[in-house]
Coordinates of C-alpha atoms and ligand atoms in Angstrom, one line a residue:
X1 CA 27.0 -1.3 -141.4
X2 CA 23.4 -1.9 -142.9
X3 CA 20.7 -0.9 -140.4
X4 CA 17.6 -4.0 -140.3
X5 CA 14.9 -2.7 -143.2
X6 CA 11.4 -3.9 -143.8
X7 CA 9.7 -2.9 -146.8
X8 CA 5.7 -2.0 -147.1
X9 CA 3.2 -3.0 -150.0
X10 CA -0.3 -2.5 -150.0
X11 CA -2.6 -5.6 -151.2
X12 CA -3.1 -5.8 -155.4
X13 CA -6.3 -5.6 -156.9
X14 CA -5.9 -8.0 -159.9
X15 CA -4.2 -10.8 -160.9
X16 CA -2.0 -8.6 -163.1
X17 CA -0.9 -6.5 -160.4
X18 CA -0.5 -9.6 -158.0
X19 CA 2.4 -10.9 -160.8
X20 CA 3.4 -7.3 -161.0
X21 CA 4.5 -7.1 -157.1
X22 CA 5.5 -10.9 -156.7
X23 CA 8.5 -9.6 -159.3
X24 CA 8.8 -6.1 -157.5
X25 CA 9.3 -8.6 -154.4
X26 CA 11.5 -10.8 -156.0
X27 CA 14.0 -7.4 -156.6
X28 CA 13.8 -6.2 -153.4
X29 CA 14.8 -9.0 -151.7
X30 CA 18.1 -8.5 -152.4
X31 CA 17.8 -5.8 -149.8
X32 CA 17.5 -8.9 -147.2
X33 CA 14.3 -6.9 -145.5
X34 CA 13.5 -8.3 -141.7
X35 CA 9.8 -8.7 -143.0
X36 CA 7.6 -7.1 -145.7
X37 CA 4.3 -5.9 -144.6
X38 CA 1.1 -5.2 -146.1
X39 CA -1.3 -2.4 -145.2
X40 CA -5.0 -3.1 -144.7
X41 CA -8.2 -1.1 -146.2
X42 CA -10.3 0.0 -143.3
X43 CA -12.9 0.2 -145.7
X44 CA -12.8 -3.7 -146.2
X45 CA -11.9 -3.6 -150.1
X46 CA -8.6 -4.8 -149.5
X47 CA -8.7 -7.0 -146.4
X48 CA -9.0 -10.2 -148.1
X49 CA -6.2 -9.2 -150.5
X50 CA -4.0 -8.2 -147.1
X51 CA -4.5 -12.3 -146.3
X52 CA -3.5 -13.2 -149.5
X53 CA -0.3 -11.0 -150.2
X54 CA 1.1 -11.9 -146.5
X55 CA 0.2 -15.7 -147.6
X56 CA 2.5 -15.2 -150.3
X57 CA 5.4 -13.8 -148.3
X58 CA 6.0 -16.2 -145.9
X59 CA 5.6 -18.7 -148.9
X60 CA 8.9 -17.3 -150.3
X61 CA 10.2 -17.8 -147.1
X62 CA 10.2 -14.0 -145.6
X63 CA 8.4 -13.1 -142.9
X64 CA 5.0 -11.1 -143.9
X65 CA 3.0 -8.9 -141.4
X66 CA -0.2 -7.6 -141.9
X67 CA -1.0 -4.6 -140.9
X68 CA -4.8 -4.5 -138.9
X69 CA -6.6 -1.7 -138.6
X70 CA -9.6 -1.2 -135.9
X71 CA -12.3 1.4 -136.8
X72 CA -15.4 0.1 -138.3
X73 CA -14.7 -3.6 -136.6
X74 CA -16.3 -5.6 -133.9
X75 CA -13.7 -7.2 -131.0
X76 CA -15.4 -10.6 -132.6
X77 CA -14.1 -9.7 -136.3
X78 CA -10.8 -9.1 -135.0
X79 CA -10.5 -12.0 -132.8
X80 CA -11.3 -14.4 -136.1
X81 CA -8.6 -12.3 -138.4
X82 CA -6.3 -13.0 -135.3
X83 CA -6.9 -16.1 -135.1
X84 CA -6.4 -16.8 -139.2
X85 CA -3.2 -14.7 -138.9
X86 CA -1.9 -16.8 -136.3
X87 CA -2.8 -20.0 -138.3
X88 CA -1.1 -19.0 -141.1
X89 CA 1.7 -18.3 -139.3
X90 CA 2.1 -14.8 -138.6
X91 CA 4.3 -13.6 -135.6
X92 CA 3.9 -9.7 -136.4
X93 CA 1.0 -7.1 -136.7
X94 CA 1.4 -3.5 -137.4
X95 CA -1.7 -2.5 -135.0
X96 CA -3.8 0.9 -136.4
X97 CA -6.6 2.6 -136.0
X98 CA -7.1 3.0 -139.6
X99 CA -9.0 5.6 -141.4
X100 CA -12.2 4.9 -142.9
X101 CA -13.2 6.5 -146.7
X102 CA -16.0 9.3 -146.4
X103 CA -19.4 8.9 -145.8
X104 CA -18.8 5.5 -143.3
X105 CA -18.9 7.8 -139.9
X106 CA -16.6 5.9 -137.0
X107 CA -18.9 2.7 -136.2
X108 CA -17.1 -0.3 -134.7
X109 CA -16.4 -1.0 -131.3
X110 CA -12.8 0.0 -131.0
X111 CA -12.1 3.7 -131.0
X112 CA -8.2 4.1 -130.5
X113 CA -5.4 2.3 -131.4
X114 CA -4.3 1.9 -128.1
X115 CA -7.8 -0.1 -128.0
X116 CA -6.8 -2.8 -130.6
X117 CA -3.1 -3.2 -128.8
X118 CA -5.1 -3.7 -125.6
X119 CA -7.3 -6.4 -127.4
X120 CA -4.7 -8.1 -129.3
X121 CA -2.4 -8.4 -126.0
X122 CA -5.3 -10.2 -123.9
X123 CA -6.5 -12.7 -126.7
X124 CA -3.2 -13.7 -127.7
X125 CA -0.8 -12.7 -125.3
X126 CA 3.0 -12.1 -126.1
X127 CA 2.4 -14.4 -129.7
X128 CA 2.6 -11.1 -131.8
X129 CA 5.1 -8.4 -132.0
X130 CA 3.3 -5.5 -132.2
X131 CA 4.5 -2.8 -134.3
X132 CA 2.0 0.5 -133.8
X133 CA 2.3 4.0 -136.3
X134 CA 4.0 7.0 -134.5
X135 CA 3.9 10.8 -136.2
X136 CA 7.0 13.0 -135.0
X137 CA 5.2 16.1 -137.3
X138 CA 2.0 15.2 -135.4
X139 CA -1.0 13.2 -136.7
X140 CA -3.2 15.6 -138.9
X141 CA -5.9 15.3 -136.3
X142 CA -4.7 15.7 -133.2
X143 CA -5.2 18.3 -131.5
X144 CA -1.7 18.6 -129.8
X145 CA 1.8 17.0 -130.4
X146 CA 1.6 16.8 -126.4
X147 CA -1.9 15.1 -126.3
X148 CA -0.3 13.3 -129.8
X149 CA 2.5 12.3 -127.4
X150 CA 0.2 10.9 -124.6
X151 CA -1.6 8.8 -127.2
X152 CA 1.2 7.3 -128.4
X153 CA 2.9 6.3 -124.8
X154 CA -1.1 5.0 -124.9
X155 CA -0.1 2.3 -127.4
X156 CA 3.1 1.7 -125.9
X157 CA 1.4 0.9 -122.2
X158 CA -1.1 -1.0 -123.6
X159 CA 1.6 -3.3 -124.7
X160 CA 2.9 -1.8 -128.4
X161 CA 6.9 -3.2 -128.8
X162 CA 8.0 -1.0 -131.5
X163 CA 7.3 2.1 -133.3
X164 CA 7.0 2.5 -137.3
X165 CA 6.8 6.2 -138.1
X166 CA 4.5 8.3 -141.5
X167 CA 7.0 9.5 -143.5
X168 CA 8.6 13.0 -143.1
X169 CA 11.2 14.2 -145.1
X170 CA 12.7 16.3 -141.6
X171 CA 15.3 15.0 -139.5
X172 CA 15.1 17.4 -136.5
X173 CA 11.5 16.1 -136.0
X174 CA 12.2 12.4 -135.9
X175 CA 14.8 13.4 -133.1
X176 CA 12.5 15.3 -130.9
X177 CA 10.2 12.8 -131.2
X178 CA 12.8 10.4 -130.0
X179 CA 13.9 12.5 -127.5
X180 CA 10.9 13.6 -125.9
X181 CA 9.7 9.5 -125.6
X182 CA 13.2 8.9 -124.3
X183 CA 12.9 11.8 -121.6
X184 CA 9.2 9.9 -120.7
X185 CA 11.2 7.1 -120.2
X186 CA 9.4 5.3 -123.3
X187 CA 12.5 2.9 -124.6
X188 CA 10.6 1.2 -127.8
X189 CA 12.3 1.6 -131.0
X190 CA 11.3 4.0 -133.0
X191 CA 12.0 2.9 -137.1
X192 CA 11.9 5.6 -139.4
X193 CA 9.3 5.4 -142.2
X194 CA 10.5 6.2 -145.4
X195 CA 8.6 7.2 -148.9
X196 CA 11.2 7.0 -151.8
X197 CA 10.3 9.8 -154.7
X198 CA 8.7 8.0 -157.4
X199 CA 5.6 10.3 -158.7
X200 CA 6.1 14.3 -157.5
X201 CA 2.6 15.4 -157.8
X202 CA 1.7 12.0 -155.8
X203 CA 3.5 12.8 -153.3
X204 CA 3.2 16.4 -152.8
X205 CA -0.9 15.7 -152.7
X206 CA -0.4 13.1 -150.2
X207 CA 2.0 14.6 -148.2
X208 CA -0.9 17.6 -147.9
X209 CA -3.3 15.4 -146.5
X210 CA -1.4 13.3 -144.8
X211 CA 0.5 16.2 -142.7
X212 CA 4.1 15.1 -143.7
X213 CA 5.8 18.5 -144.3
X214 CA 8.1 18.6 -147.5
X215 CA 10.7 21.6 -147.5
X216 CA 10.0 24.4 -149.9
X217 CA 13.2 23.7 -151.5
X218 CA 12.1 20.1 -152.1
X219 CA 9.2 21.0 -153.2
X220 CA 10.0 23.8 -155.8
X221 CA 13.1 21.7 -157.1
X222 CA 10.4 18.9 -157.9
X223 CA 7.8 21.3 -159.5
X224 CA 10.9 22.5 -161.3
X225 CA 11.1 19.4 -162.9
X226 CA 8.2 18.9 -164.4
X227 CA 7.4 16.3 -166.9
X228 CA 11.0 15.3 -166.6
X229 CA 10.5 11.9 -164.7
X230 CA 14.6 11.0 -164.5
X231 CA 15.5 14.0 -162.8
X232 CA 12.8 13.8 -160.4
X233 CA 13.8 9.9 -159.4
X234 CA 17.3 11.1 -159.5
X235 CA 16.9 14.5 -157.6
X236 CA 14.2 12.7 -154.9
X237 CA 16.8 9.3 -155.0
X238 CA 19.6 12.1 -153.2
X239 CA 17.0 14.0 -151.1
X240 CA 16.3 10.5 -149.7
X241 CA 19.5 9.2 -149.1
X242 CA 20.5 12.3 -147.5
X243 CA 17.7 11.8 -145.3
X244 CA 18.5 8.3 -144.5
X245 CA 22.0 9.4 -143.7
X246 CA 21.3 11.7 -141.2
X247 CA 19.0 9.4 -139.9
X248 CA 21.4 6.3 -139.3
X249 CA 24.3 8.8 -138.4
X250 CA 21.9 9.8 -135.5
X251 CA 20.9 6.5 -134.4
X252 CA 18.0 5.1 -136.1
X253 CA 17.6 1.9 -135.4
X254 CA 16.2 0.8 -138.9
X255 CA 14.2 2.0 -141.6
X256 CA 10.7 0.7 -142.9
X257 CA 10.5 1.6 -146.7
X258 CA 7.0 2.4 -148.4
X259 CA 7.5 1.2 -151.8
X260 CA 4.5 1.9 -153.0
X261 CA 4.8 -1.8 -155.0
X262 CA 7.8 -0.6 -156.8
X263 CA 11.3 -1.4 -156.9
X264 CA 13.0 1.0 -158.4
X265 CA 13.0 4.2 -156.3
X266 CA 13.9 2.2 -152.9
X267 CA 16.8 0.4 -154.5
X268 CA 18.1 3.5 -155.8
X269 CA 17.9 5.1 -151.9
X270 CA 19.3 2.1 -150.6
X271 CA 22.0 1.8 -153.3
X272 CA 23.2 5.1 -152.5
X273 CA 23.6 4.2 -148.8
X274 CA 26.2 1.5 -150.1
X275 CA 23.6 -1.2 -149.6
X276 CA 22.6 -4.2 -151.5
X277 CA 21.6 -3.5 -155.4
X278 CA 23.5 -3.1 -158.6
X279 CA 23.5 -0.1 -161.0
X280 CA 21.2 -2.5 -163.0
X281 CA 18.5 -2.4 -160.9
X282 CA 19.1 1.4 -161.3
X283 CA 17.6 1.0 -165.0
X284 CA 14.8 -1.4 -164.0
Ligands
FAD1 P1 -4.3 6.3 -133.2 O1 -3.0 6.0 -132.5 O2 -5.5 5.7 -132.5 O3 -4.4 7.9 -133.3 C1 -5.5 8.5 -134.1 C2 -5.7 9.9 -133.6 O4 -6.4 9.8 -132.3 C3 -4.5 10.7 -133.3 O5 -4.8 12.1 -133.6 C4 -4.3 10.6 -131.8 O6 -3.6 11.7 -131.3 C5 -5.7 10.5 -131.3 N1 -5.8 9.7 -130.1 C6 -5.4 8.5 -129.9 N2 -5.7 8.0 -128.7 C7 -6.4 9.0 -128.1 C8 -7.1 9.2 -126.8 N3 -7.1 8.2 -125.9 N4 -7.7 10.4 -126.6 C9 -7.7 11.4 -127.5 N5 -7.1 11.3 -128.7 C10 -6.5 10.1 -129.0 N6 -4.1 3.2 -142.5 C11 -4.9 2.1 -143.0 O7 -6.1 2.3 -143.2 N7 -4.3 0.9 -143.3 C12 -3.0 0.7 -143.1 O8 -2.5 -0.4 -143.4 C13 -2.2 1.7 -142.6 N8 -0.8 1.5 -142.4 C14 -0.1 2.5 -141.8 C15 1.2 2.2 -141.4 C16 2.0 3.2 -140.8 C17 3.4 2.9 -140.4 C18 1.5 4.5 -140.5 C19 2.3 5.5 -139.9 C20 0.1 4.7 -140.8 C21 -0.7 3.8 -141.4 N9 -2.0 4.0 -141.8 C22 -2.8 3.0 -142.3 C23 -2.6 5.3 -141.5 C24 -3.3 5.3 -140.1 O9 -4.3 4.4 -140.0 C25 -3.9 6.8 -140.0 O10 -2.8 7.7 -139.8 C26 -4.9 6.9 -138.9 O11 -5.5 8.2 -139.1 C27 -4.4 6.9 -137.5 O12 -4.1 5.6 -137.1 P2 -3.2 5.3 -135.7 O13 -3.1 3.9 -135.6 O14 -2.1 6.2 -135.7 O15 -4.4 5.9 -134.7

C-alpha cells in the first residue's frame, strides 16, 4: 500500500529555472503527493519567490505550503505573510526557526520555533496545519538530544500537528526518536524526510553541516564512484529505497521527499518501492 508523500522544492531564482521546476512538477505528480512545499530563505532572497512557487501549485490544483521561517522577523511581518498566505488560499505551513547566512547575528523578535507556532496558533487559530522540523540525529546545535527532545515537545505544546524530519540515512534513529516522543506521550506524526542521491559530493558536504550522519559504507561506495554519475544515481536510488523500506515496514506514516527541484532521483526511489512511475521516467 502507498504511504501519503509530499514533495519539497525550494523557490527558483529565474524565469528559466521557474519553467525548469513547473516541468519537474508536472513529472512528479504522477506520484499523487498530499501537497508540495516550498522552503523559505531566512535571509529574505527567496521569500518573494516562496509566494510565487506556492501560487503556482495550488494553480495546478495541488495543495502548496510554504514553509515560514522566524529569525530575523518582527510578529508584524509575520502576521501580513499570514495573512497573504491565507488569502491565497493556503491551509498548511511548515513553521521553522530558519537559519540566517553569516554576518546577520539573530535580530528579530522571535527566537524559537516554538515561538512562531505559538504566534501563528493565536492570530489564526486552527486555519493552518502546522507542520514543524524534527532531528532524530539531533539538531547540530543543540546542546543535548534530551534538551533537543524538550524543544521539540515545545513545538508540539505550542500547538505543532505534525512532524517533518532532516534527512538521515539511519533507520534506528528515526525509531528512537519515535519511541522516545511516544513514551512522553507525544502522539503527532512523525513523516520521515527523505534526500534522494543525486550529486555525491553535494550531499556528503551538506550532510557535514547539516549533522545527518551517512554510513562509512555509503560514503566510501559513493567516493568509489567517482565521476561515474549512473552508478552513483543507481547505487544511492537502492541505498534509498532500502531506507524507505525499513521505514514503511516499521510504521512511518509517510515520507516527505526533498527533491532538490529534480525528478529523476525521487522517481527512481519511489519506483523501486512499486510506486507510481515508469522505467521512462528512469531515463529522464
Ligand atoms: P528550533 O526548533 O527553534 O530549534 C533550533 C535550535 O534551538 C535547536 O538546537 C533546538 O534544540 C534549540 N531550541 C529550541 N527551543 C529551545 C529552547 N526553548 N531553549 C533552548 N534551546 C532551544 N531552513 C530555512 O531557512 N528555510 C526552510 O524553508 C527550511 N525548511 C526546513 C524543512 C525541514 C523539514 C527541516 C527539517 C529543516 C528546514 N530548514 C529550513 C532548516 C531549519 O531552519 C534549521 O535546521 C534551523 O537551524 C532550525 O530550525 P527549527 O525550526 O528546527 O528550530
Amino acid at each position: 500500500m502507498n504511504l501519503p508523500l509530499s514533495l519539497e522544492f525550494f523557490p527558483p531564482k529565474t524565469t528559466e529555472g521557474v519553467a525548469k521546476l513547473a516541468a519537474v512538477r508536472a513529472q512528479l505528480y504522477a506520484l499523487s503527493p498530499e501537497y508540495c512545499s516550498v522552503t523559505f530563505g531566512a535571509g529574505g532572497s527567496t521569500q518573494d519567490g516562496t509566494l510565487d512557487a506556492v501560487r503556482a501549485i495550488l494553480a495546478e490544483g495541488v495543495a502548496g505550503v510554504p514553509h515560514l521561517s522566524c529569525i530575523g522577523q518582527t510578529r508584524a511581518s509575520i502576521a501580513e505573510r499570514l495573512r497573504v498566505y491565507r488569502d491565497a488560499g493556503v491551509r498548511r505551513i511548515v513553521a521553522l526557526r530558519g537559519d540566517l547566512p553569516s554576518g546577520y547575528g539573530m535580530g528579530g523578535e522571535f527566537r524559537y520555533a516554538s515561538d512562531l507556532v505559538a504566534f501563528i496558533r493565536a492570530e489564526t487559530g486552527t486555519h493552518f496545519t502546522l507542520a514543524v522540523a524534527a532531528y532524530p540525529e539531533m539538531h547540530p546545535q543543540a546542546r543535548s538530544p534530551q534538551d533537543d527532545m524538550n524543544a521539540f515537545v515545545a513545538k508540539v505544546q505550542a500547538g505543532a500537528d505534525v512532524a517533518i524530519t532532516q534527512y538521515f540515512f539511519n533507520a534506528d534513529a528515526y525509531f528512537r526518536f519515535v519511541d522516545e516522543l511516544r513514551q512522553r506521550g507525544i502522539d503527532v506524526p512523525v513523516v520521515p524526510g527523505i534526500m534522494p542521491i543525486t550529486n555525491a559530493t553535494q550531499m556528503l558536504r551538506f550532510s557535514d553541516n547539516c549533522g545527518a550522519e551517512v554510513p562509512r559504507w555509503v560514503r566510501t561506495r559513493l567516493q568509489g564512484f567517482g565521476d561515474d554519475t549512473a552508478s552513483i544515481k543507481d547505487f544511492g536510488a537502492d541505498v534509498v529505497a532500502g531506507l524507505c523500506q525499513r521505514l514503511r515496514d516499521g510504521g512511518a506514516p509517510g515520507f516527505h521527499f526533498y527533491t532538490l527541484n529534480q525528478a529523476m532521483a525521487t522517481l527512481q526511489v519511489c519506483r523501486r518501492m512499486g510506486w507510481a512511475g515508469s522505467a521512462a521516467d528512469e531515463r529522464r
